[in-house]
Amino acid sequence: MFARYLDQSYAPVVLKNLDRLVWARLVSNACYRFAPPFIAVIARGLDVTVAQLGVAFMIGEFAGLLSPVIGRFIDRGNRLVSMLFGVSLLTTSVIILAVAPNLWIFGAGMFLLSSSKVLFDTSLIVWVNDHVPYERRGRIVGIIETSWALSLFIGVAAMGITTALFSWRAGFLLGAVAMAISGALIATGLPRNDAHAPPQSIQRGKVPRNGLYIFASAFLLMGASQCVGITFGPWFEDEFGFTSLGLIVIVVVLGVFELGSSIGSSRVTDQWGKEKSVMRGVIAMAIAGVLMTVGHQFAFLAIPMLIIYVAGFEFALVSMLPIAANLVPTAGGIGLGLTVGAGTLGRAIFSSVATSLYDWVGPLGPAVAATVLAVLTALAISGYSRSLR
């Protein structure tokens, strides 16, 4: 299904296994992205406020601080074992979330979910690095990252429908079953004999100084996305009268536009240049953020601007990943792990900030924060581009 978008010049092992990797990534993304659109529904189920549940999200996202350690572990170990360990922990974490009796257990489940997803995602990207030259990674990473968009209108939509029919706990259980099946497909498909780190990848690597620009960009970019991603559910419920089914429709539309961004990135990032591609996505976010802020009370303006904002984020993120993985060419897991860690730290901090702003001043607060962070991301990636000259 996905491998047909690659020509036969790619390694046979990549062509053979791309589909199962993308589907596993899709399911893991769906489990990870399910809670934010339904944060108000889950909060009611746990008898807490949106801001209190936002703290649980923040605790979960702090797992991203483990990313550098996880990245070094992956660089020295077996990629397949790392991926399967990540899948096992992902499945366990989603089950914990499904049965969580209170906010504390839910927060622990979010922490395990975030840390295990870092392990799985980084293992997958480093496996790709082992088999695809840097100058050709933009296309294949773009294809893999379509799973982020597909996870919305396939995975999250399915879990959301299950929520509307039964409960949010049933939605999580559906994700756990799908994750277990995905792990089985990876275990039976990927070869074990080339899943170890190649000799050159276990060299000790040093992050260049200009890598700080990428880490800052990831922190700001992911924080910006989280500001709207975690609050648009209650925003649309409170301001526009949306129900769970209405939110599912928005989720599907967001997924369609994210998919377009991922496909677009996979086609043009290597041609435009990865830094320019990130910048163009972030500029789209900033423009949409301004209009979204001005029109936050009007559905005809707020909804399309939210969609453009999310599409710009997806384009920028997909374009940034190959840069991150090549910061330390001899040890891709280090640069990628630090970038993911910075990004998840941004998500962690702004999970709490955005929900607190929402409870304090309504949707205007998160919209302003998202816009400011997008502008700061543009400045950071511009600094990285200048450092390369």
CSV table of C-alpha atoms in Angstrom, one decimal:
chain,number,residue,atom,x,y,z
A,1,MET,CA,0.0,0.0,0.0
A,2,PHE,CA,2.7,2.5,1.0
A,3,ALA,CA,5.7,0.9,-0.6
A,4,ARG,CA,4.3,1.5,-4.0
A,5,TYR,CA,5.2,5.2,-3.6
A,6,LEU,CA,8.9,4.2,-3.6
A,7,ASP,CA,10.9,3.1,-6.6
A,8,GLN,CA,12.9,-0.1,-6.8
A,9,SER,CA,16.2,1.7,-6.0
A,10,TYR,CA,15.4,1.5,-2.3
A,11,ALA,CA,16.7,-1.5,-0.3
A,12,PRO,CA,14.5,-4.6,-0.7
A,13,VAL,CA,14.1,-4.9,3.1
A,14,VAL,CA,12.7,-1.3,3.1
A,15,LEU,CA,10.2,-2.0,0.3
A,16,LYS,CA,9.1,-5.3,1.9
A,17,ASN,CA,8.5,-3.9,5.4
A,18,LEU,CA,7.4,-0.3,4.9
A,19,ASP,CA,3.7,-1.2,5.0
A,20,ARG,CA,3.8,-2.9,8.4
A,21,LEU,CA,6.0,-0.2,9.9
A,22,VAL,CA,3.6,2.6,8.7
A,23,TRP,CA,0.5,0.7,10.1
A,24,ALA,CA,2.2,0.2,13.4
A,25,ARG,CA,3.2,3.8,13.6
A,26,LEU,CA,-0.4,4.7,12.7
A,27,VAL,CA,-1.8,2.7,15.6
A,28,SER,CA,0.7,4.1,18.1
A,29,ASN,CA,-0.1,7.6,16.9
A,30,ALA,CA,-3.8,7.0,17.3
A,31,CYS,CA,-3.4,5.8,20.9
A,32,TYR,CA,-1.2,8.8,21.6
A,33,ARG,CA,-3.6,11.3,19.9
A,34,PHE,CA,-6.9,10.0,21.1
A,35,ALA,CA,-7.1,11.7,24.5
A,36,PRO,CA,-6.6,15.4,23.6
A,37,PRO,CA,-9.8,15.9,21.4
A,38,PHE,CA,-11.8,14.1,24.0
A,39,ILE,CA,-10.2,15.7,27.1
A,40,ALA,CA,-13.5,17.2,28.3
A,41,VAL,CA,-15.2,13.8,28.0
A,42,ILE,CA,-12.4,12.0,29.8
A,43,ALA,CA,-12.3,14.7,32.5
A,44,ARG,CA,-16.0,14.2,33.2
A,45,GLY,CA,-15.5,10.5,33.4
A,46,LEU,CA,-12.7,10.9,36.0
A,47,ASP,CA,-14.7,13.7,37.7
A,48,VAL,CA,-12.0,16.3,37.3
A,49,THR,CA,-11.6,19.6,35.5
A,50,VAL,CA,-10.0,20.1,32.1
A,51,ALA,CA,-7.1,22.0,33.8
A,52,GLN,CA,-6.6,19.1,36.3
A,53,LEU,CA,-6.5,16.6,33.4
A,54,GLY,CA,-4.1,18.9,31.6
A,55,VAL,CA,-1.7,18.4,34.5
A,56,ALA,CA,-1.9,14.6,33.9
A,57,PHE,CA,-1.0,15.2,30.3
A,58,MET,CA,1.9,17.4,31.3
A,59,ILE,CA,3.2,14.6,33.6
A,60,GLY,CA,2.9,12.2,30.7
A,61,GLU,CA,4.8,14.4,28.3
A,62,PHE,CA,7.7,14.8,30.7
A,63,ALA,CA,8.6,11.2,29.7
A,64,GLY,CA,10.2,12.9,26.7
A,65,LEU,CA,13.1,13.9,28.9
A,66,LEU,CA,14.1,10.2,28.7
A,67,SER,CA,14.6,10.6,24.9
A,68,PRO,CA,18.4,11.2,24.9
A,69,VAL,CA,18.9,8.1,27.1
A,70,ILE,CA,16.6,6.1,24.9
A,71,GLY,CA,18.4,7.4,21.7
A,72,ARG,CA,21.8,6.2,23.0
A,73,PHE,CA,20.3,2.9,24.0
A,74,ILE,CA,18.9,2.4,20.5
A,75,ASP,CA,22.2,3.4,18.8
A,76,ARG,CA,24.0,0.6,20.6
A,77,GLY,CA,21.3,-2.1,20.4
A,78,ASN,CA,19.0,-4.2,18.2
A,79,ARG,CA,16.5,-2.0,16.3
A,80,LEU,CA,13.9,-4.8,16.1
A,81,VAL,CA,14.1,-5.6,19.9
A,82,SER,CA,13.8,-1.9,20.7
A,83,MET,CA,10.7,-1.6,18.5
A,84,LEU,CA,9.0,-4.6,19.9
A,85,PHE,CA,9.8,-3.5,23.5
A,86,GLY,CA,8.3,-0.2,22.6
A,87,VAL,CA,5.1,-1.8,21.2
A,88,SER,CA,4.8,-4.0,24.3
A,89,LEU,CA,5.0,-1.0,26.6
A,90,LEU,CA,2.6,1.0,24.4
A,91,THR,CA,0.0,-1.8,24.6
A,92,THR,CA,0.4,-2.0,28.4
A,93,SER,CA,0.1,1.8,28.8
A,94,VAL,CA,-3.1,2.0,26.8
A,95,ILE,CA,-4.7,-0.7,28.9
A,96,ILE,CA,-3.7,1.2,32.0
A,97,LEU,CA,-5.4,4.3,30.6
A,98,ALA,CA,-8.5,2.3,29.8
A,99,VAL,CA,-9.0,1.0,33.3
A,100,ALA,CA,-7.6,4.0,35.3
A,101,PRO,CA,-9.8,4.6,38.3
A,102,ASN,CA,-8.5,8.1,39.1
A,103,LEU,CA,-6.4,11.0,37.8
A,104,TRP,CA,-3.1,9.6,39.4
A,105,ILE,CA,-3.3,6.3,37.6
A,106,PHE,CA,-4.3,8.1,34.4
A,107,GLY,CA,-1.2,10.3,34.7
A,108,ALA,CA,1.0,7.3,35.2
A,109,GLY,CA,-0.5,5.7,32.1
A,110,MET,CA,0.2,8.8,30.1
A,111,PHE,CA,3.8,8.8,31.3
A,112,LEU,CA,4.3,5.2,30.2
A,113,LEU,CA,2.5,5.9,26.9
A,114,SER,CA,4.8,8.8,26.1
A,115,SER,CA,8.0,7.1,27.0
A,116,SER,CA,7.2,3.9,25.2
A,117,LYS,CA,6.2,5.9,22.1
A,118,VAL,CA,9.6,7.7,22.1
A,119,LEU,CA,11.2,4.3,22.2
A,120,PHE,CA,9.2,2.9,19.4
A,121,ASP,CA,9.3,6.0,17.1
A,122,THR,CA,13.0,6.5,17.5
A,123,SER,CA,13.8,2.8,16.9
A,124,LEU,CA,11.8,3.0,13.7
A,125,ILE,CA,13.5,6.1,12.4
A,126,VAL,CA,16.9,4.9,13.2
A,127,TRP,CA,16.1,1.6,11.5
A,128,VAL,CA,15.3,3.7,8.4
A,129,ASN,CA,18.5,5.6,8.8
A,130,ASP,CA,20.4,2.3,8.7
A,131,HIS,CA,18.9,1.5,5.3
A,132,VAL,CA,18.3,4.8,3.5
A,133,PRO,CA,20.9,7.4,2.5
A,134,TYR,CA,20.4,10.9,4.0
A,135,GLU,CA,19.7,12.6,0.7
A,136,ARG,CA,16.8,10.2,0.1
A,137,ARG,CA,15.3,10.1,3.6
A,138,GLY,CA,13.0,13.1,3.1
A,139,ARG,CA,10.7,11.0,0.9
A,140,ILE,CA,10.5,7.9,3.0
A,141,VAL,CA,10.2,9.8,6.3
A,142,GLY,CA,7.3,11.8,4.7
A,143,ILE,CA,5.6,8.5,3.7
A,144,ILE,CA,6.1,7.1,7.3
A,145,GLU,CA,4.8,10.4,8.8
A,146,THR,CA,1.5,10.1,6.8
A,147,SER,CA,0.7,7.8,9.7
A,148,TRP,CA,0.4,10.8,11.9
A,149,ALA,CA,-2.4,12.2,9.7
A,150,LEU,CA,-4.0,8.8,9.0
A,151,SER,CA,-4.1,8.1,12.7
A,152,LEU,CA,-6.6,10.9,13.1
A,153,PHE,CA,-9.2,10.0,10.5
A,154,ILE,CA,-8.7,6.2,10.8
A,155,GLY,CA,-7.4,5.5,14.3
A,156,VAL,CA,-8.7,8.3,16.4
A,157,ALA,CA,-12.0,8.4,14.5
A,158,ALA,CA,-12.5,4.7,15.1
A,159,MET,CA,-11.7,5.2,18.8
A,160,GLY,CA,-13.9,8.2,18.9
A,161,ILE,CA,-16.9,6.4,17.4
A,162,THR,CA,-16.3,3.7,20.0
A,163,THR,CA,-16.4,6.4,22.6
A,164,ALA,CA,-19.6,7.8,21.3
A,165,LEU,CA,-21.2,4.3,21.2
A,166,PHE,CA,-19.8,3.0,24.5
A,167,SER,CA,-17.3,5.0,26.5
A,168,TRP,CA,-13.8,6.5,26.3
A,169,ARG,CA,-12.5,3.5,28.1
A,170,ALA,CA,-13.7,1.3,25.3
A,171,GLY,CA,-11.9,3.6,22.9
A,172,PHE,CA,-8.6,3.0,24.6
A,173,LEU,CA,-9.2,-0.7,24.7
A,174,LEU,CA,-9.7,-0.7,20.9
A,175,GLY,CA,-6.4,1.0,20.6
A,176,ALA,CA,-4.7,-1.6,22.8
A,177,VAL,CA,-5.9,-4.5,20.7
A,178,ALA,CA,-4.8,-2.8,17.5
A,179,MET,CA,-1.4,-2.1,19.0
A,180,ALA,CA,-0.9,-5.7,20.0
A,181,ILE,CA,-1.8,-6.9,16.5
A,182,SER,CA,0.7,-4.4,15.0
A,183,GLY,CA,3.5,-5.7,17.2
A,184,ALA,CA,2.8,-9.2,16.0
A,185,LEU,CA,3.1,-8.1,12.4
A,186,ILE,CA,6.4,-6.4,13.0
A,187,ALA,CA,7.8,-9.4,14.9
A,188,THR,CA,6.9,-11.8,12.1
A,189,GLY,CA,8.0,-9.6,9.3
A,190,LEU,CA,11.2,-7.7,10.0
A,191,PRO,CA,14.5,-9.6,9.6
A,192,ARG,CA,16.5,-10.1,12.7
A,193,ASN,CA,19.9,-10.5,11.1
A,194,ASP,CA,20.2,-6.8,10.1
A,195,ALA,CA,18.4,-5.3,13.1
A,196,HIS,CA,21.7,-4.5,15.0
A,197,ALA,CA,23.4,-1.2,14.9
A,198,PRO,CA,25.9,-1.1,12.0
A,199,PRO,CA,29.5,-0.7,13.1
A,200,GLN,CA,29.8,3.0,12.2
A,201,SER,CA,26.6,3.9,14.1
A,202,ILE,CA,27.9,3.0,17.5
A,203,GLN,CA,30.7,5.5,17.3
A,204,ARG,CA,30.5,8.2,20.0
A,205,GLY,CA,28.9,11.2,18.5
A,206,LYS,CA,28.9,14.9,19.5
A,207,VAL,CA,26.0,17.2,18.9
A,208,PRO,CA,27.1,20.3,17.0
A,209,ARG,CA,26.4,23.7,18.6
A,210,ASN,CA,23.9,24.7,16.0
A,211,GLY,CA,21.8,21.6,17.0
A,212,LEU,CA,20.5,23.8,19.8
A,213,TYR,CA,18.5,25.7,17.2
A,214,ILE,CA,16.8,22.4,16.2
A,215,PHE,CA,16.1,21.5,19.8
A,216,ALA,CA,14.6,24.9,20.4
A,217,SER,CA,12.5,24.7,17.2
A,218,ALA,CA,11.2,21.3,18.2
A,219,PHE,CA,10.3,22.6,21.7
A,220,LEU,CA,8.4,25.6,20.3
A,221,LEU,CA,6.8,23.8,17.4
A,222,MET,CA,5.4,20.9,19.6
A,223,GLY,CA,4.3,23.4,22.2
A,224,ALA,CA,2.5,25.5,19.6
A,225,SER,CA,0.7,22.4,18.3
A,226,GLN,CA,-0.3,21.3,21.8
A,227,CYS,CA,-1.8,24.7,22.7
A,228,VAL,CA,-4.6,24.1,20.1
A,229,GLY,CA,-4.5,20.3,19.9
A,230,ILE,CA,-5.4,19.9,23.6
A,231,THR,CA,-8.0,22.7,23.8
A,232,PHE,CA,-10.0,22.6,20.5
A,233,GLY,CA,-12.3,19.9,21.9
A,234,PRO,CA,-13.6,21.9,24.9
A,235,TRP,CA,-13.4,25.1,22.8
A,236,PHE,CA,-15.7,23.7,20.1
A,237,GLU,CA,-18.0,22.2,22.7
A,238,ASP,CA,-18.3,25.4,24.7
A,239,GLU,CA,-18.2,28.0,22.0
A,240,PHE,CA,-20.0,26.2,19.1
A,241,GLY,CA,-22.0,23.5,20.8
A,242,PHE,CA,-20.1,20.5,19.3
A,243,THR,CA,-20.9,17.0,20.5
A,244,SER,CA,-18.5,13.9,20.5
A,245,LEU,CA,-19.8,13.1,17.0
A,246,GLY,CA,-19.1,16.6,15.9
A,247,LEU,CA,-15.6,16.4,17.2
A,248,ILE,CA,-15.1,13.2,15.3
A,249,VAL,CA,-16.0,15.1,12.1
A,250,ILE,CA,-13.4,17.8,12.9
A,251,VAL,CA,-10.8,15.0,13.7
A,252,VAL,CA,-11.4,13.4,10.3
A,253,VAL,CA,-11.1,16.7,8.4
A,254,LEU,CA,-7.9,17.5,10.3
A,255,GLY,CA,-6.6,14.1,9.4
A,256,VAL,CA,-7.3,14.6,5.7
A,257,PHE,CA,-5.4,17.9,5.7
A,258,GLU,CA,-2.5,16.5,7.7
A,259,LEU,CA,-2.3,13.7,5.2
A,260,GLY,CA,-2.0,16.2,2.4
A,261,SER,CA,0.8,18.0,4.3
A,262,SER,CA,2.7,14.7,4.8
A,263,ILE,CA,2.4,13.7,1.2
A,264,GLY,CA,3.4,17.2,0.1
A,265,SER,CA,6.4,17.2,2.4
A,266,SER,CA,7.5,13.8,1.1
A,267,ARG,CA,7.4,15.1,-2.4
A,268,VAL,CA,9.1,18.6,-2.1
A,269,THR,CA,11.2,18.6,1.1
A,270,ASP,CA,14.3,17.1,-0.6
A,271,GLN,CA,13.9,19.6,-3.5
A,272,TRP,CA,13.2,22.7,-1.6
A,273,GLY,CA,15.6,22.0,1.2
A,274,LYS,CA,14.7,20.7,4.6
A,275,GLU,CA,15.2,24.0,6.4
A,276,LYS,CA,13.1,26.0,3.9
A,277,SER,CA,10.4,23.4,4.1
A,278,VAL,CA,10.2,23.7,7.9
A,279,MET,CA,10.1,27.5,7.6
A,280,ARG,CA,7.2,27.5,5.1
A,281,GLY,CA,5.2,25.2,7.3
A,282,VAL,CA,5.8,27.4,10.3
A,283,ILE,CA,4.9,30.6,8.4
A,284,ALA,CA,1.5,29.0,7.5
A,285,MET,CA,1.0,28.3,11.2
A,286,ALA,CA,1.7,31.9,12.2
A,287,ILE,CA,-0.6,33.4,9.7
A,288,ALA,CA,-3.4,31.0,10.5
A,289,GLY,CA,-2.8,31.6,14.2
A,290,VAL,CA,-3.3,35.3,13.9
A,291,LEU,CA,-6.6,34.8,12.0
A,292,MET,CA,-7.7,32.1,14.5
A,293,THR,CA,-7.1,34.4,17.4
A,294,VAL,CA,-9.0,37.2,15.8
A,295,GLY,CA,-11.9,35.0,14.9
A,296,HIS,CA,-12.0,32.6,17.9
A,297,GLN,CA,-15.7,33.3,18.5
A,298,PHE,CA,-16.7,32.6,14.9
A,299,ALA,CA,-16.9,29.1,13.7
A,300,PHE,CA,-16.7,30.1,10.0
A,301,LEU,CA,-13.2,31.5,10.6
A,302,ALA,CA,-11.9,29.6,13.6
A,303,ILE,CA,-12.4,26.1,12.2
A,304,PRO,CA,-10.7,26.6,8.8
A,305,MET,CA,-7.8,28.5,10.5
A,306,LEU,CA,-7.4,25.6,12.9
A,307,ILE,CA,-7.2,23.2,10.0
A,308,ILE,CA,-4.6,25.3,8.2
A,309,TYR,CA,-2.6,25.7,11.4
A,310,VAL,CA,-2.5,21.9,12.0
A,311,ALA,CA,-1.6,21.3,8.3
A,312,GLY,CA,1.3,23.7,8.6
A,313,PHE,CA,2.5,22.0,11.7
A,314,GLU,CA,2.5,18.6,10.1
A,315,PHE,CA,4.4,19.9,7.1
A,316,ALA,CA,7.0,21.6,9.3
A,317,LEU,CA,7.4,18.5,11.6
A,318,VAL,CA,7.9,16.0,8.8
A,319,SER,CA,10.4,18.2,7.2
A,320,MET,CA,12.3,18.6,10.5
A,321,LEU,CA,12.8,14.9,11.3
A,322,PRO,CA,15.5,14.2,8.7
A,323,ILE,CA,17.4,17.2,10.0
A,324,ALA,CA,17.2,15.9,13.6
A,325,ALA,CA,18.3,12.4,12.6
A,326,ASN,CA,21.4,13.7,10.8
A,327,LEU,CA,22.6,16.2,13.5
A,328,VAL,CA,25.1,13.4,14.5
A,329,PRO,CA,25.6,11.5,11.3
A,330,THR,CA,27.4,8.6,13.0
A,331,ALA,CA,24.7,8.2,15.7
A,332,GLY,CA,21.2,9.2,14.4
A,333,GLY,CA,19.5,8.2,17.7
A,334,ILE,CA,21.3,10.9,19.6
A,335,GLY,CA,20.2,13.9,17.6
A,336,LEU,CA,16.7,12.5,17.0
A,337,GLY,CA,16.4,11.5,20.7
A,338,LEU,CA,17.3,15.0,21.9
A,339,THR,CA,15.0,16.6,19.3
A,340,VAL,CA,12.1,14.4,20.4
A,341,GLY,CA,12.9,15.1,24.0
A,342,ALA,CA,12.8,18.8,23.4
A,343,GLY,CA,9.6,18.5,21.5
A,344,THR,CA,7.9,16.4,24.2
A,345,LEU,CA,9.1,18.8,26.8
A,346,GLY,CA,7.3,21.6,24.9
A,347,ARG,CA,4.2,19.5,24.8
A,348,ALA,CA,4.5,18.8,28.5
A,349,ILE,CA,4.8,22.4,29.6
A,350,PHE,CA,2.1,23.7,27.2
A,351,SER,CA,-0.3,20.9,28.1
A,352,SER,CA,-0.7,22.5,31.5
A,353,VAL,CA,-0.3,26.1,30.2
A,354,ALA,CA,-2.9,25.8,27.5
A,355,THR,CA,-5.5,24.1,29.7
A,356,SER,CA,-4.9,26.6,32.5
A,357,LEU,CA,-5.3,29.5,30.0
A,358,TYR,CA,-8.5,27.9,28.7
A,359,ASP,CA,-10.0,27.7,32.2
A,360,TRP,CA,-8.8,31.3,32.9
A,361,VAL,CA,-9.7,33.3,29.7
A,362,GLY,CA,-11.3,30.7,27.3
A,363,PRO,CA,-10.1,29.8,23.8
A,364,LEU,CA,-8.4,33.2,23.3
A,365,GLY,CA,-5.6,32.3,25.6
A,366,PRO,CA,-4.4,29.1,23.9
A,367,ALA,CA,-4.9,30.7,20.5
A,368,VAL,CA,-2.6,33.6,21.4
A,369,ALA,CA,0.0,31.2,22.9
A,370,ALA,CA,-0.1,29.0,19.8
A,371,THR,CA,0.5,32.0,17.5
A,372,VAL,CA,3.4,33.4,19.5
A,373,LEU,CA,5.1,30.0,19.7
A,374,ALA,CA,4.8,29.6,15.9
A,375,VAL,CA,6.5,33.0,15.4
A,376,LEU,CA,9.3,32.0,17.8
A,377,THR,CA,9.7,28.7,15.9
A,378,ALA,CA,10.3,30.6,12.7
A,379,LEU,CA,13.0,32.6,14.4
A,380,ALA,CA,14.7,29.5,15.7
A,381,ILE,CA,14.7,27.6,12.4
A,382,SER,CA,16.0,30.8,10.7
A,383,GLY,CA,18.9,30.8,13.1
A,384,TYR,CA,19.7,27.3,12.2
A,385,SER,CA,19.7,28.1,8.5
A,386,ARG,CA,22.0,31.0,9.0
A,387,SER,CA,24.4,28.8,11.0
A,388,LEU,CA,24.9,26.5,7.9
A,389,ARG,CA,26.2,29.3,5.7
